[in-house]
C-alpha positions as CSV (number, residue, x, y, z in Angstrom):
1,X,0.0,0.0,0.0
2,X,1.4,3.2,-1.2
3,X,2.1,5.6,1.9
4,X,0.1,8.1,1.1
5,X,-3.2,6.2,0.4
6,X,-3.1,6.6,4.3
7,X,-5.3,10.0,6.4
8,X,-1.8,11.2,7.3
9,X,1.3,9.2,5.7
10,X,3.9,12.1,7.5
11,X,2.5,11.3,11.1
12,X,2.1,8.0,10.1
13,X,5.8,7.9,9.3
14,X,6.2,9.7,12.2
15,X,4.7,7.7,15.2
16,X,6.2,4.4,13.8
17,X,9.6,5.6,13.7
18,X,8.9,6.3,17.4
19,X,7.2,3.0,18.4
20,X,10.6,1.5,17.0
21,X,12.6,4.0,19.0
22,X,10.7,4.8,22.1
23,X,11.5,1.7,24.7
24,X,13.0,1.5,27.8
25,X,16.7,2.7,28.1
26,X,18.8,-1.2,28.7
27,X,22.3,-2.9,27.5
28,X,20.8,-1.8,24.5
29,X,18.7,0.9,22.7
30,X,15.9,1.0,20.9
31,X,14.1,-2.1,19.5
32,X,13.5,-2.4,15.7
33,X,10.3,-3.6,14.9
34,X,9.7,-6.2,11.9
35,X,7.9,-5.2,9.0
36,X,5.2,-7.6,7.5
37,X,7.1,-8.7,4.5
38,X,8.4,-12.1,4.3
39,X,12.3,-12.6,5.3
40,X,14.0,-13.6,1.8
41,X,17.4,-14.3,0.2
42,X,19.0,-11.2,-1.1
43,X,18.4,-10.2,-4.6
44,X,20.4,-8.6,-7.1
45,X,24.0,-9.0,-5.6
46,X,25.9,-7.5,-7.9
47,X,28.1,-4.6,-6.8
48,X,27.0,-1.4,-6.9
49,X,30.0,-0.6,-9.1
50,X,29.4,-2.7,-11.8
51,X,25.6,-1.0,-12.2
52,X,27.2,2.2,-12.0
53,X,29.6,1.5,-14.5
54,X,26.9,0.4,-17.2
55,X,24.7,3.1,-15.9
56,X,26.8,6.2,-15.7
57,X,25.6,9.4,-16.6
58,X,28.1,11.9,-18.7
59,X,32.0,11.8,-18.7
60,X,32.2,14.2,-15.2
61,X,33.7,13.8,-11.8
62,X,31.1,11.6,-9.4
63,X,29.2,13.7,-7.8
64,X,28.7,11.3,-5.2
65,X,31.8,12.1,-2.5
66,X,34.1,9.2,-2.2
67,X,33.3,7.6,1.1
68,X,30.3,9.2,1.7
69,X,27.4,7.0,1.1
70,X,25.3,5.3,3.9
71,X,21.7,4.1,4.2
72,X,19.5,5.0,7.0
73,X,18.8,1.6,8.2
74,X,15.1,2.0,9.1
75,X,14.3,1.3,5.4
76,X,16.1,-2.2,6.0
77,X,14.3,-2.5,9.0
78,X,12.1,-5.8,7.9
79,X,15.4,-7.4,6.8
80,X,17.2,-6.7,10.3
81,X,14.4,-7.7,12.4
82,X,14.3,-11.0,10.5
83,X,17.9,-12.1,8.6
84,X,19.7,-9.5,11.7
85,X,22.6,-7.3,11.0
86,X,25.1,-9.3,9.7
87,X,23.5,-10.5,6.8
88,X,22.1,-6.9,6.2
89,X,25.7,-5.4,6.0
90,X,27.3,-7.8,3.7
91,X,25.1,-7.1,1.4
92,X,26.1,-3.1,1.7
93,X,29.1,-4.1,1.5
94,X,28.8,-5.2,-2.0
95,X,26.3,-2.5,-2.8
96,X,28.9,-0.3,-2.3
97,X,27.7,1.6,1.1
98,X,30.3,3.3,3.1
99,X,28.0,4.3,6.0
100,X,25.2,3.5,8.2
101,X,23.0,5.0,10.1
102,X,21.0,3.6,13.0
103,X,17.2,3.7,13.9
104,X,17.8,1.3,16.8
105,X,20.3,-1.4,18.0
106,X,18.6,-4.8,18.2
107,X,17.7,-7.5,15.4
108,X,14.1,-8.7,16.7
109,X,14.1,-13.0,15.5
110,X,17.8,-12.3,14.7
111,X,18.8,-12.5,18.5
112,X,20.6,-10.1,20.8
113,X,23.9,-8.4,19.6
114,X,25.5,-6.1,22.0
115,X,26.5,-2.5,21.0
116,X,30.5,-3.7,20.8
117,X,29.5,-6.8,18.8
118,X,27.6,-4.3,16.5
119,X,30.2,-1.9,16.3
120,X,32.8,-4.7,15.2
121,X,30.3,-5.9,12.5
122,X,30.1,-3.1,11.0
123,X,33.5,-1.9,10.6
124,X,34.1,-6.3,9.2
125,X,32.3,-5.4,6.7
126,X,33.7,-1.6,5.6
127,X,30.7,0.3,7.3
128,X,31.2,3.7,9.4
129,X,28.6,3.7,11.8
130,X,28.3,7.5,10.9
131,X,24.6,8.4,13.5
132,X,21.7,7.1,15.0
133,X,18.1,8.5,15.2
134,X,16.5,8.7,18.7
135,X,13.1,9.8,20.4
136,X,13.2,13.1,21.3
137,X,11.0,12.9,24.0
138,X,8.5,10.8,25.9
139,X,5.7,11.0,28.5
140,X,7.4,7.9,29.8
141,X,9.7,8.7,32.5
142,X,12.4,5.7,31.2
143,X,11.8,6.2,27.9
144,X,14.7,6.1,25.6
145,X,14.7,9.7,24.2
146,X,17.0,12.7,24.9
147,X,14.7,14.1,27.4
148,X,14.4,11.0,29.2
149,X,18.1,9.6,29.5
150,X,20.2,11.7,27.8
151,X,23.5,10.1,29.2
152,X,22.4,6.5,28.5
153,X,21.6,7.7,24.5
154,X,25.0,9.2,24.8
155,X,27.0,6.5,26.5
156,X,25.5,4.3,23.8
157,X,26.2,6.7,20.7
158,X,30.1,6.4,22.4
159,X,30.2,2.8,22.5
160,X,29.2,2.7,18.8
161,X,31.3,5.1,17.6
162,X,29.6,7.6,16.6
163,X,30.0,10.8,15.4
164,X,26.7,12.7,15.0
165,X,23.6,11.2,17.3
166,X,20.3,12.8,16.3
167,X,16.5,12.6,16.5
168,X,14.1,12.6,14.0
169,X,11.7,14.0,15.9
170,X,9.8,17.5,15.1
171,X,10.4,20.3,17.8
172,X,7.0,20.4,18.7
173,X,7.2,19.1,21.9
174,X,5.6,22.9,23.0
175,X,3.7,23.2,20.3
176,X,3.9,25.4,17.3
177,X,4.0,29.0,18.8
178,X,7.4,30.6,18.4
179,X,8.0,30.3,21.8
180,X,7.4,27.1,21.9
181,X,10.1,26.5,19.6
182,X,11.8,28.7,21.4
183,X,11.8,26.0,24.4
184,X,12.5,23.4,22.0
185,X,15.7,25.0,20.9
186,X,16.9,25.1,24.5
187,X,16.4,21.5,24.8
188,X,18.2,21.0,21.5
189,X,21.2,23.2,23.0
190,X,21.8,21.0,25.9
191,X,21.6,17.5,24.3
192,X,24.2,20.0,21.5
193,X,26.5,20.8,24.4
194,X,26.5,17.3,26.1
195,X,27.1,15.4,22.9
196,X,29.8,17.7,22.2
197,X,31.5,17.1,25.1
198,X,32.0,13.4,24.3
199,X,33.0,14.4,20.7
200,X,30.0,14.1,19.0
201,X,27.3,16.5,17.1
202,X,23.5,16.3,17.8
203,X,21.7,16.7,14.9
204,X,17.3,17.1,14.4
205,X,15.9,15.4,11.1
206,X,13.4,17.4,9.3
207,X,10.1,16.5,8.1
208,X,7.8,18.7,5.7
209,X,6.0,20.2,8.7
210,X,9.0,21.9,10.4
211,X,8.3,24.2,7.6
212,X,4.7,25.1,8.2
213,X,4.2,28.5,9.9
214,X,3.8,29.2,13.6
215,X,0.1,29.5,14.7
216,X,0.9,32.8,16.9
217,X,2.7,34.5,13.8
218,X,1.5,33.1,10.8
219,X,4.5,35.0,8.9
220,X,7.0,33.2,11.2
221,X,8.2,29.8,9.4
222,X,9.1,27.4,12.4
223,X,12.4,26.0,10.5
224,X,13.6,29.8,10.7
225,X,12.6,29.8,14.5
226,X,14.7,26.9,14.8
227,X,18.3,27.9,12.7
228,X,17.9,31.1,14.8
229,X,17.4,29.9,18.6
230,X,19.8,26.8,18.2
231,X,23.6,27.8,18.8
232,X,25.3,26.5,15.5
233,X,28.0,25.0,17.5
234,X,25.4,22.9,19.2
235,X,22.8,21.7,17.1
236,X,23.1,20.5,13.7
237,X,20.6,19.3,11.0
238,X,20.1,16.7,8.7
239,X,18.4,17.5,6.4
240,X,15.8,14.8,4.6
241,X,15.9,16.2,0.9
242,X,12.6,14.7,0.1
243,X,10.9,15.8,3.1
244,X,11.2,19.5,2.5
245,X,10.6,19.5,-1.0
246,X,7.4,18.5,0.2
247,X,7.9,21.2,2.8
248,X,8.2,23.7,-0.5
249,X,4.7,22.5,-1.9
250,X,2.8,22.4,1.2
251,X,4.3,26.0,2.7
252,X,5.2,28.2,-0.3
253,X,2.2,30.4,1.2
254,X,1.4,31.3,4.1
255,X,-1.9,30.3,6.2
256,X,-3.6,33.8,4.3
257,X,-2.3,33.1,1.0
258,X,0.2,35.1,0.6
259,X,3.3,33.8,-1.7
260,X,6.4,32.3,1.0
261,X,8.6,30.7,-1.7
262,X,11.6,28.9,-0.1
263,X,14.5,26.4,-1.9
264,X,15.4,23.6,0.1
265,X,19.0,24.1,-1.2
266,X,19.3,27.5,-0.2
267,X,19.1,26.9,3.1
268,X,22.3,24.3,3.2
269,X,24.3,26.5,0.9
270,X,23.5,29.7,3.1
271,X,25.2,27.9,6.2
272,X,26.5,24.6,5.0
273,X,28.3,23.6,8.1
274,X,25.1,23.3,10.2
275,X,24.8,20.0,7.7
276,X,26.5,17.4,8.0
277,X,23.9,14.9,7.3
278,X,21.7,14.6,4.8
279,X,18.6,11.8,3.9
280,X,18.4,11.2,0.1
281,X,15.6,9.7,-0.9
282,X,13.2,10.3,-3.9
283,X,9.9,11.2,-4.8
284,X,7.3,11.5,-8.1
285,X,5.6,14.8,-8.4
286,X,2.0,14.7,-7.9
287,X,0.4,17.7,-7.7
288,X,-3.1,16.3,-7.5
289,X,-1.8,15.0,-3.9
290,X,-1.7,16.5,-0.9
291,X,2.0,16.3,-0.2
292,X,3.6,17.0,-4.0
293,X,5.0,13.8,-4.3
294,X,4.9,10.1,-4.2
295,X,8.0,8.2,-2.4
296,X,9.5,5.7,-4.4
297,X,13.2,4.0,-4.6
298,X,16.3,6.8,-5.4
299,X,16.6,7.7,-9.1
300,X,12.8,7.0,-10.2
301,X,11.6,10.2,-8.9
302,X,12.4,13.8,-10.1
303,X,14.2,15.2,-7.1
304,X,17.5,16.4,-9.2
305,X,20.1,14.6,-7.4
306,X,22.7,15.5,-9.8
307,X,22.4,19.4,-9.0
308,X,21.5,18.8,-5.3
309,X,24.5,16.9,-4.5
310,X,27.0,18.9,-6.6
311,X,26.3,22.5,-5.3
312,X,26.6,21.5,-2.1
313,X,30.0,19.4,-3.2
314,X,31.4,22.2,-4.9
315,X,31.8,24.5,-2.1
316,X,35.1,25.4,-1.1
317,X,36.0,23.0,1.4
318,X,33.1,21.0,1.5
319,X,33.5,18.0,-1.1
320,X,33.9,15.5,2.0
321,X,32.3,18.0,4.7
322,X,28.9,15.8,4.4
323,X,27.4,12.7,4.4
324,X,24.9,11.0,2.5
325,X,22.2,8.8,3.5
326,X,19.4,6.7,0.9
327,X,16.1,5.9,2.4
328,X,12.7,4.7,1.8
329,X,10.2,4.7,4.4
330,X,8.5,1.6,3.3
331,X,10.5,0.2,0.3
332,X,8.4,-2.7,-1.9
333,X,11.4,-4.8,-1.4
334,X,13.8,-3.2,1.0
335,X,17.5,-5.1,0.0
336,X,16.9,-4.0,-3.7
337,X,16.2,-0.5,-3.0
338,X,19.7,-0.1,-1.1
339,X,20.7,-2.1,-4.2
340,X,19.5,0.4,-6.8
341,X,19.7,3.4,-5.1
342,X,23.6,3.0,-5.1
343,X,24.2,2.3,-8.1
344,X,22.1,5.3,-9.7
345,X,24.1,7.5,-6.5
346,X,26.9,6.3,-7.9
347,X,26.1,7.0,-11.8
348,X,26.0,10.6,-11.5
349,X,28.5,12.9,-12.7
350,X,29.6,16.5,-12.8
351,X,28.3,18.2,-16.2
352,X,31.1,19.2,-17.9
């Protein structure tokens, strides 16, 4: 069933993301949960390289970075839960991943793995664990979110490795008044300032609402509230491309009508080092639906990848300043979406 043949596909998205994230803080963190397709063999082994070679596009420098490609591995969620980790990374590893990034650190049938075993699997197999996606917050009081345990998220982000340890969460924890962002900055700052003191960057994931307006100030876009009460040294974003070009079509007016025209590009080349991260992942425009677009595997949409990737490559200092992550919320068949979505990554090149 396509995503958004659902009332709400972004909360949708949204609170399933946090069932998987939201348990109890323990030896490990969050639990993924299994998906309802069947487990099966991996399909379509071969490397991403060779499909890239057949499939390249122009005579140009790849405008894919050279150790830069990961997968957010919610969208292999099904396939952890049920084959478990190891299986799952070898076959990034011939895909020709570089990264991952985790939405949780167990493998459900797969059995228990500790977060040293993890970290060792990975790097076997040629994988930075480069971040992780966690709750931001929870009426529970032993939740695993920031607000909740904040040094157990942390002492678990160190024992993987990692650099970056964010949350896909929206800051509406408030609500969606400009102060109430206000207060969600704040929060942001201190998980910022304790993640930097273990050498790490805290980062929020955006979805297309962050760029709706606040209901106080209806001029006020909330994404501006949050670049401007978040210290940059702090709190960093990553940015999911898809998501807020779905931001663009929902909130290029305002709640009166009047035109608010924004670029989702704009924003990362005006202040590129807030950015470390990015989520690629593709869509098809459809006006006739209510978010723009309809999610489907990277390189069958029209989100221009090739121009996306290479401004933000080209800037002075900035060819290996980022990092970039395919996902599918709910991939038909999850192993050959990682498959295909490197190998068309990888197929880009510079025009001339």
């Amino acid at each position: 069933m396509s995503r958004f043949s659902q009332p709400d596909p972004e909360l949708t998205h949204r609170l399933s993301r946090r069932g998987m994230l939201g348990v109890a803080a323990g030896a490990t963190a969050a639990a993924l949960l299994g998906a309802t397709a069947p487990a099966t063999a991996a399909t379509g082994t071969a490397s991403a390289t060779t499909d890239a070679a057949s499939g390249a596009k122009g005579r140009g420098r790849p405008v894919l970075p050279p150790g830069r490609l990961g997968i957010q591995l919610y969208s292999l969620r099904d396939k952890v839960s049920t084959l478990g980790f190891g299986p799952v990374f070898a076959e990034l590893e011939k895909y020709g991943y570089d990264e991952v990034e985790f939405a949780g650190y167990t493998q459900g049938s797969a059995g228990p793995i500790t977060l040293a075993q993890l970290k060792r699997l990975a790097r076997n197999h040629g994988l930075n664990p480069i971040g992780s996606h966690v709750g931001y917050y929870s009426d529970d009081p032993n939740a695993y979110t920031f607000a909740q345990n904040l040094t157990k998220v942390l002492d678990d982000a160190q024992a993987l490795g990692l650099k970056h340890i964010g949350t896909a969460s929206g800051p509406f924890r408030y609500g969606s008044t400009v102060d109430a962002w206000k207060r969600a900055a704040d929060d942001f700052n201190t998980y910022g300032a304790a993640a930097r003191a273990r050498g790490m960057k805290f980062y929020q994931h955006n979805h297309s609402e962050e760029f709706s307006f606040a209901t106080d100030n209806p001029k006020v876009r909330l994404y501006d509230v949050l670049l401007k009460e978040t210290d940059p040294d702090l709190v960093h974003l990553e940015m999911d491309i898809y998501w807020a070009y779905v931001g663009q079509f929902r909130f290029s007016k305002r709640p009166d009508g009047t035109p608010a025209p924004f670029e989702p590009l704009d924003y990362v080349l005006e202040r590129p080092d807030r950015y470390p991260l990015f989520h690629v992942k593709d869509g098809v425009s459809d006006p006739s639906n209510p978010y723009g677009y309809r999610m489907t595997d990277v390189g069958d949409g029209d989100i221009d990848y090739q121009r996306f990737i290479s401004a933000v490559t080209r800037l002075r200092g900035h060819r290996l300043a980022h990092h970039w992550q395919a996902e599918h919320d709910n991939p038909a068949e999850s192993l050959t979406f990682a498959r295909r979505s490197s190998a068309h990554l990888h197929s880009l090149r510079e025009k001339c």
